[in-house]
Coordinates of C-alpha atoms in Angstrom, one line a residue:
M1 CA 91.2 115.0 110.9
Y2 CA 92.6 118.3 109.8
N3 CA 95.2 118.4 111.7
T4 CA 96.1 114.6 110.5
L5 CA 95.8 115.7 107.0
K6 CA 97.8 118.6 107.5
T7 CA 100.7 116.4 108.5
I8 CA 100.2 113.9 105.8
I9 CA 100.1 117.2 103.2
L10 CA 103.3 118.5 104.9
G11 CA 105.0 115.0 104.8
A12 CA 104.2 114.9 101.1
L13 CA 105.8 118.5 100.7
L14 CA 109.0 117.0 102.0
I15 CA 109.3 114.2 99.3
F16 CA 108.5 117.0 96.4
P17 CA 112.1 117.9 95.9
L18 CA 112.1 114.5 93.8
V19 CA 109.1 115.8 91.9
S20 CA 110.4 117.0 88.6
S21 CA 108.9 118.0 85.3
A22 CA 108.1 115.9 82.2
Q23 CA 107.4 117.9 79.1
S24 CA 104.7 116.5 77.1
E25 CA 103.3 118.3 73.8
M26 CA 99.7 119.0 73.3
T27 CA 97.8 118.5 69.8
G28 CA 94.8 120.4 68.8
G29 CA 95.7 123.9 69.6
D30 CA 94.5 123.8 73.1
T31 CA 97.8 124.8 74.7
S32 CA 101.3 124.8 73.0
A33 CA 102.7 122.4 76.0
K34 CA 101.6 120.7 79.3
T35 CA 103.9 120.4 82.1
V36 CA 103.3 116.8 84.2
P37 CA 105.3 116.2 87.4
F38 CA 106.6 113.0 88.0
I39 CA 107.8 111.4 91.1
T40 CA 110.7 109.1 91.8
L41 CA 109.7 105.9 93.1
N42 CA 111.9 104.0 95.7
N43 CA 114.1 102.2 92.7
G44 CA 114.9 105.5 91.2
V45 CA 112.2 105.1 88.1
N46 CA 110.2 108.2 87.6
M47 CA 106.5 107.9 87.2
P48 CA 104.3 110.6 86.0
I49 CA 101.9 111.9 89.1
I50 CA 98.9 111.8 86.7
G51 CA 97.7 109.6 84.1
F52 CA 95.0 107.9 82.2
G53 CA 92.8 105.3 83.5
T54 CA 91.0 102.6 81.4
Y55 CA 89.0 100.6 83.7
S56 CA 85.5 99.9 82.1
L57 CA 86.8 101.4 78.5
N58 CA 86.5 98.4 76.0
G59 CA 87.3 98.0 72.4
L60 CA 87.1 100.8 69.9
I61 CA 86.4 103.1 72.8
A62 CA 89.3 102.1 74.7
E63 CA 91.6 102.1 71.8
N64 CA 90.5 105.8 70.5
S65 CA 90.3 107.1 74.1
V66 CA 94.0 105.9 74.5
A67 CA 95.2 107.4 71.7
E68 CA 93.5 110.7 72.6
A69 CA 94.9 110.7 75.9
I70 CA 98.3 110.3 74.7
S71 CA 97.8 113.0 72.2
V72 CA 96.8 115.7 74.5
G73 CA 99.7 114.8 77.1
Y74 CA 99.1 111.8 79.1
R75 CA 102.3 109.5 79.3
L76 CA 101.2 107.1 82.2
I77 CA 98.6 104.7 80.7
D78 CA 96.8 102.2 83.5
T79 CA 95.0 99.1 82.4
A80 CA 94.7 95.7 83.9
M81 CA 94.3 92.1 82.7
T82 CA 91.1 91.7 84.4
Y83 CA 89.6 94.8 82.6
G84 CA 89.8 92.7 79.7
N85 CA 90.8 95.7 77.4
E86 CA 94.6 95.2 77.3
E87 CA 94.8 94.7 73.8
S88 CA 92.7 97.7 73.0
V89 CA 94.8 99.9 75.1
G90 CA 98.0 98.4 73.3
K91 CA 96.1 99.4 69.9
G92 CA 95.4 102.7 71.3
I93 CA 99.4 103.1 72.3
K94 CA 100.2 102.0 69.1
K95 CA 97.8 104.4 67.1
S96 CA 99.1 107.5 69.0
G97 CA 102.3 107.2 67.3
I98 CA 104.5 108.0 70.4
D99 CA 107.8 106.0 71.0
R100 CA 107.3 103.2 73.7
E101 CA 110.2 105.0 75.7
E102 CA 108.1 108.2 75.9
L103 CA 105.0 106.0 77.8
F104 CA 104.8 104.7 81.2
I105 CA 102.5 101.6 81.1
T106 CA 101.1 99.9 84.3
T107 CA 99.1 96.5 84.2
K108 CA 98.0 94.3 87.0
L109 CA 98.1 90.7 88.2
W110 CA 94.8 89.0 88.6
V111 CA 94.1 86.6 91.2
D112 CA 93.3 84.0 88.7
D113 CA 97.0 84.3 87.7
M114 CA 98.6 84.1 91.2
G115 CA 101.1 81.6 92.1
Y116 CA 105.0 81.3 91.1
E117 CA 104.4 79.4 87.5
K118 CA 100.8 81.3 86.7
V119 CA 102.3 84.5 87.1
K120 CA 104.8 84.3 84.4
K121 CA 102.2 83.1 81.8
G122 CA 100.0 85.8 83.1
F123 CA 102.5 88.2 82.3
E124 CA 103.4 87.4 79.1
A125 CA 99.8 87.1 78.2
S126 CA 99.6 90.7 79.1
L127 CA 102.7 91.7 77.3
K128 CA 101.5 90.2 74.0
K129 CA 97.9 91.8 74.3
L130 CA 99.5 95.0 74.9
G131 CA 102.3 94.8 72.0
V132 CA 104.9 95.8 74.0
D133 CA 108.3 94.2 75.3
Y134 CA 108.4 95.6 78.7
I135 CA 106.2 96.9 81.3
D136 CA 106.9 100.0 83.4
L137 CA 104.6 99.0 86.4
Y138 CA 103.4 95.4 87.2
L139 CA 100.9 95.4 90.1
I140 CA 99.3 92.6 92.1
H141 CA 95.9 93.5 91.6
R142 CA 94.4 92.4 94.9
P143 CA 95.6 90.2 97.8
R144 CA 93.6 87.2 98.9
P145 CA 94.6 85.1 101.6
Y146 CA 94.1 81.6 100.0
E147 CA 96.3 83.1 96.5
D148 CA 99.9 82.4 96.5
I149 CA 101.3 86.0 97.2
K150 CA 105.0 84.9 98.3
G151 CA 105.2 82.9 95.1
S152 CA 103.9 85.3 93.0
W153 CA 106.0 88.1 94.3
Q154 CA 108.9 85.9 93.8
A155 CA 108.2 85.7 89.9
M156 CA 107.4 89.3 89.7
E157 CA 111.0 89.8 91.4
E158 CA 112.5 87.5 88.6
L159 CA 110.5 89.4 86.0
Y160 CA 112.0 92.6 87.3
E161 CA 115.5 91.3 87.6
A162 CA 115.4 90.1 83.9
G163 CA 114.3 93.7 82.6
K164 CA 111.1 92.8 81.5
I165 CA 109.3 95.0 84.1
K166 CA 111.0 98.6 85.4
A167 CA 108.9 98.2 88.8
I168 CA 106.8 96.1 90.6
G169 CA 104.2 97.4 92.9
V170 CA 100.8 96.3 94.7
S171 CA 96.8 97.5 94.7
N172 CA 94.4 97.3 97.4
F173 CA 96.8 95.7 99.9
T174 CA 96.1 96.7 103.7
T175 CA 99.0 97.8 106.3
E176 CA 98.9 94.3 107.2
Q177 CA 99.4 92.9 103.9
L178 CA 102.0 95.0 102.8
E179 CA 103.7 94.3 106.3
E180 CA 103.9 91.0 105.5
L181 CA 105.0 91.0 101.9
L182 CA 107.9 93.2 103.0
S183 CA 108.7 90.4 105.6
Y184 CA 110.0 88.4 102.8
A185 CA 110.3 90.6 100.1
K186 CA 113.7 91.1 98.3
I187 CA 112.6 93.7 96.3
K188 CA 110.0 96.4 98.0
P189 CA 107.2 97.4 96.3
V190 CA 107.4 100.9 95.0
V191 CA 103.7 101.5 94.9
N192 CA 100.5 100.5 96.6
Q193 CA 97.3 101.5 94.4
I194 CA 94.5 102.1 96.5
E195 CA 91.2 104.3 96.8
C196 CA 91.2 107.6 97.5
H197 CA 89.3 110.4 96.8
P198 CA 87.7 113.5 98.5
F199 CA 84.9 111.2 100.4
F200 CA 87.9 108.8 101.5
H201 CA 91.2 110.5 102.5
Q202 CA 93.2 107.4 103.4
A203 CA 95.3 109.8 105.7
E204 CA 96.5 107.0 107.8
E205 CA 97.5 104.8 105.0
Q206 CA 99.6 107.4 103.1
A207 CA 101.4 107.9 106.2
S208 CA 102.1 104.2 106.7
L209 CA 103.3 103.9 103.2
Q210 CA 105.3 107.2 103.6
E211 CA 106.8 105.5 106.5
K212 CA 107.8 102.0 104.5
G213 CA 108.7 104.4 101.2
V214 CA 106.3 103.0 99.1
Q215 CA 104.3 105.4 97.0
M216 CA 100.6 106.1 97.2
E217 CA 98.6 105.9 94.0
A218 CA 94.8 106.8 94.2
W219 CA 92.3 104.9 92.1
S220 CA 89.0 106.5 91.3
P221 CA 90.0 109.8 92.4
L222 CA 86.8 111.1 91.3
A223 CA 84.7 108.7 93.4
G224 CA 83.3 107.3 90.1
G225 CA 81.1 110.2 90.0
R226 CA 79.3 108.7 93.4
N227 CA 78.0 111.1 96.0
D228 CA 77.2 113.6 93.1
I229 CA 80.8 114.8 93.5
F230 CA 80.7 117.0 90.5
K231 CA 78.0 119.0 92.0
N232 CA 79.2 118.9 95.7
P233 CA 79.0 122.3 97.2
V234 CA 82.0 122.5 99.1
L235 CA 84.3 121.2 96.0
S236 CA 82.0 123.7 93.9
A237 CA 82.5 126.6 95.9
I238 CA 86.5 126.2 96.2
G239 CA 86.5 125.8 92.3
K240 CA 84.7 129.0 92.0
K241 CA 87.5 130.8 94.4
H242 CA 89.9 129.3 91.8
N243 CA 88.2 129.3 88.5
K244 CA 88.5 125.4 88.2
S245 CA 85.5 122.8 88.3
S246 CA 85.1 120.4 91.4
A247 CA 87.0 117.8 89.3
Q248 CA 89.9 119.8 89.1
I249 CA 89.7 120.8 92.7
A250 CA 89.7 116.7 93.8
L251 CA 92.5 116.0 91.6
R252 CA 94.5 119.0 92.7
W253 CA 94.0 118.2 96.1
I254 CA 95.5 114.4 95.3
I255 CA 98.3 115.4 93.6
Q256 CA 99.3 118.1 96.2
R257 CA 99.4 115.5 98.9
G258 CA 102.1 114.0 96.9
I259 CA 99.9 111.0 95.6
I260 CA 99.8 109.6 92.0
T261 CA 96.5 109.4 90.5
I262 CA 94.7 107.9 87.1
P263 CA 91.5 109.4 86.2
R264 CA 89.4 108.1 83.5
T265 CA 87.5 109.6 80.8
S266 CA 86.3 109.1 77.0
E267 CA 85.7 112.6 76.5
R268 CA 88.6 114.8 75.3
A269 CA 87.5 117.9 76.7
H270 CA 87.6 116.2 80.1
M271 CA 90.8 114.7 79.5
L272 CA 92.6 118.0 79.1
E273 CA 90.6 119.5 82.1
N274 CA 92.2 116.9 84.2
L275 CA 95.6 117.7 83.3
N276 CA 95.0 121.7 83.7
I277 CA 95.5 121.5 87.6
F278 CA 99.2 122.7 87.7
D279 CA 98.4 126.4 87.5
F280 CA 97.0 126.7 91.1
K281 CA 97.4 125.7 94.7
L282 CA 94.8 125.0 97.4
D283 CA 95.3 126.8 100.8
D284 CA 94.9 126.0 104.1
D285 CA 91.2 127.3 104.1
D286 CA 90.5 124.8 101.2
L287 CA 92.3 121.8 102.5
K288 CA 90.2 122.4 105.8
Q289 CA 86.9 122.3 104.3
I290 CA 87.9 119.3 102.0
A291 CA 89.1 117.4 105.3
G292 CA 85.4 117.7 106.4
L293 CA 84.3 115.7 103.5
D294 CA 85.8 112.4 104.6
L295 CA 83.5 109.7 105.1
N296 CA 86.4 107.4 106.2
T297 CA 85.1 104.4 104.7
T298 CA 85.1 103.0 101.0
Q299 CA 82.7 104.2 98.5
F300 CA 83.0 101.1 96.6
P301 CA 81.8 98.4 99.0
E302 CA 81.1 95.7 96.2
W303 CA 84.6 96.2 95.3
H304 CA 85.8 95.1 98.8

């Protein structure tokens, strides 16, 4: 497993010439500026390597959390129709006072809106709730065999060609499902957003995506707090070595593999902590230890 992971990491380093820096100002006196690298997707669009997830954040908490996240340096904001918070996320974006062009907004198409005609209505509904006139990244949230993925993708391609979406992709697709989509897609997906954290490494999936020129993005990079990740002895020991928290070690491990990720929190201190991962590197011994944590299976069976 270590050799496989090392191969993946070395492969990720080959794409790091595409990783550049986007400066984002910090507020509150925590630090003067924060450098967040971005990755260039297969259509030339630049996407921050770390962003702010909003799953389970709703109402005023979502609104204030998004505004706070933007104020401390996040520029990638991730939401979805099924989260039920697009309107609150939009209010948070507006409250932040940051120009729309400085942000990278992701939302997702839910299964109820699959199908050529329904996609366009679902997309317009998301656009209206978010209060924006375009989306940076629009994803099929999850594939279901009985849903019209082909017609949905065609509609997304047309929205992309019309300039209403800067990039289109998928989420929770298996290798086989992605290969089927690629067999008829005119426009290749830029991203597959899948579960990835220290307990589920997805090394083979990353290798497959790299082969296809599709960027991997990790949801729930901190495993939703499961398996007592914040007190994990391996991550804690590595954290002590680098003067970092277990969460920072987990996030650094993901971005060091060249994977985009979207940790979620409503606490300002944790928002700042999650961004403060670009001043150190994990060494081979660290990576070998983290390789031993892989359970090679989902930690969210209820989702699958």
